[in-house]
Amino acid sequence: MSRKLKNSFDQSIKDAIGNHQVPYDDASWDLLEQKMTQLDPAGEKSVDELAKEAVGKLEVPYHPGTWEILSERLDRINYRKRLIASKVFEAAVIFFAIFTLVKFLGQIPEVREFLPPSLAQENAEPTRDDRAANSEASTDLTEAAIVSDRLFSSEETRTKELKVVESADPQISSDPLEILPLRTQSVINSNSSRSIATHRDVHIADLIESRDLALESMVPVLTEQKKHEYVTMLPVYDMAMLQAETAHDFHVVSSVPQSKVVTKIGVFHQQNWHVLNRLVYILGGGVINQQKPLQTGGNGFVTNVQFGRLGFDLGGNYTRLKYVAGDGTSVIEKLQVPLNIRYITKETRYADFYALAGGSLHAVMRAKYAPPSLAAAAPDGDSRSNQKYNDGLLEGGYREGNTYYSANAGFGVDIPITKNIGLFSEVIYQQHWQKRIGYTEDKISTFSVNLGVTTKL
């Protein structure tokens, strides 16, 4: 930067803040902001452009004592950018792992028992050819029945009695048509003449011939019917009974490729009751733990991947807390990332009941921590009074002092509304596990009630 530009930048800044030289420290940044808010739009734009050029080249037109503080703040800015990039990369890796897990495990087939569909078609509409064939078959059967009744129910046939003697020869066939002539030859009737026997033989031959004609008339009907039926059909009730017995006795099964993994995503509203455990300095030295209740609300999302009864939940929610600490009020905005194991304890027609257990990572993204208590000094050798206040991870704060862990346990109920949409409610307790936040090293335990809606993927 040229000397002329440096002088111009210095003069613009000094004019903007009333010729007051502002160093880069915590106490003077608020004053600089207050002065900048009093500028008119044109002057503010001019100062902004000059300041961006100077800071972009790492040139500070004030005094050399501010270089170290500016360098520290620039390091924090770079650290924040690297932190955001690393978190985005971690989220992408987690999402890819979950997607791969669901994709490959979803190809495992599931074996389900089922009863094969009935072969009978009760509601099928008959065709024109079927109706014609059935009509012809009915006509032929009717004519055959008339002929049979006329022949075998005549008065002459009923009045004549045949007295036959069974042959003792085992070689004789059991067919009535073959036995009948032999029986007529074995008639023992001393009072009848040969002419009567001859007349009876002729009459029986006529009956046999008539029966053969009737059977021949039925042959075309059976042949015509076979044109429409390729297999022998059982009655409907017999076929259903046979199918049921076969499925029961032989356990008919079929392998249907169906995913065993169920994935749901949901959003929820959360009501929290916190218990704060913080350090309080005592006059004369020493510290004590002090607890204070606090109620807040928040919103979040959850992803549930279920493998039968066992599965896991992964999600996040954002909460804002404001509480008294030290001689002031601390305001923090924290992101919670829970990972819980879910086990369905009871499945009913209307709801599923489950239990949860796992842990959560709590990260303070933005914070304005209260200063330490001035009514009491820190113990000798305690370096807390020399520590800088943490600003949150998105404001240049470090991981230490802005993150903590909790152990989770709870239960919930999932109520399906439609095939893919359902409601859920959870009650979860989060016990502080590791690390503290802020100057007073606060520990936060939380009792949460969640109410939300889910949908299947």
Short mmCIF file of N, CA and C in Angstrom, two decimals, residues 176-186:
data_model
loop_
_atom_site.label_atom_id
_atom_site.label_comp_id
_atom_site.label_asym_id
_atom_site.label_seq_id
_atom_site.Cartn_x
_atom_site.Cartn_y
_atom_site.Cartn_z
N PRO A 176 -70.57 -106.65 -15.99
CA PRO A 176 -71.95 -107.10 -16.12
C PRO A 176 -72.34 -107.38 -17.55
N LEU A 177 -71.74 -106.65 -18.51
CA LEU A 177 -72.10 -106.86 -19.91
C LEU A 177 -71.61 -108.21 -20.41
N GLU A 178 -70.50 -108.72 -19.84
CA GLU A 178 -69.99 -110.02 -20.26
C GLU A 178 -70.66 -111.17 -19.50
N ILE A 179 -71.08 -110.90 -18.27
CA ILE A 179 -71.72 -111.95 -17.48
C ILE A 179 -73.16 -112.19 -17.90
N LEU A 180 -73.79 -111.11 -18.40
CA LEU A 180 -75.22 -111.19 -18.68
C LEU A 180 -75.57 -112.29 -19.67
N PRO A 181 -74.88 -112.48 -20.83
CA PRO A 181 -75.24 -113.60 -21.72
C PRO A 181 -75.02 -114.95 -21.07
N LEU A 182 -73.97 -115.08 -20.23
CA LEU A 182 -73.73 -116.36 -19.57
C LEU A 182 -74.83 -116.69 -18.57
N ARG A 183 -75.30 -115.63 -17.93
CA ARG A 183 -76.37 -115.88 -16.98
C ARG A 183 -77.64 -116.38 -17.71
N THR A 184 -77.89 -115.84 -18.89
CA THR A 184 -79.10 -116.26 -19.61
C THR A 184 -79.02 -117.70 -20.05
N GLN A 185 -77.76 -118.18 -20.29
CA GLN A 185 -77.61 -119.58 -20.67
C GLN A 185 -77.74 -120.51 -19.47
N SER A 186 -77.62 -119.95 -18.25
CA SER A 186 -77.66 -120.80 -17.05
C SER A 186 -79.00 -120.72 -16.34
#
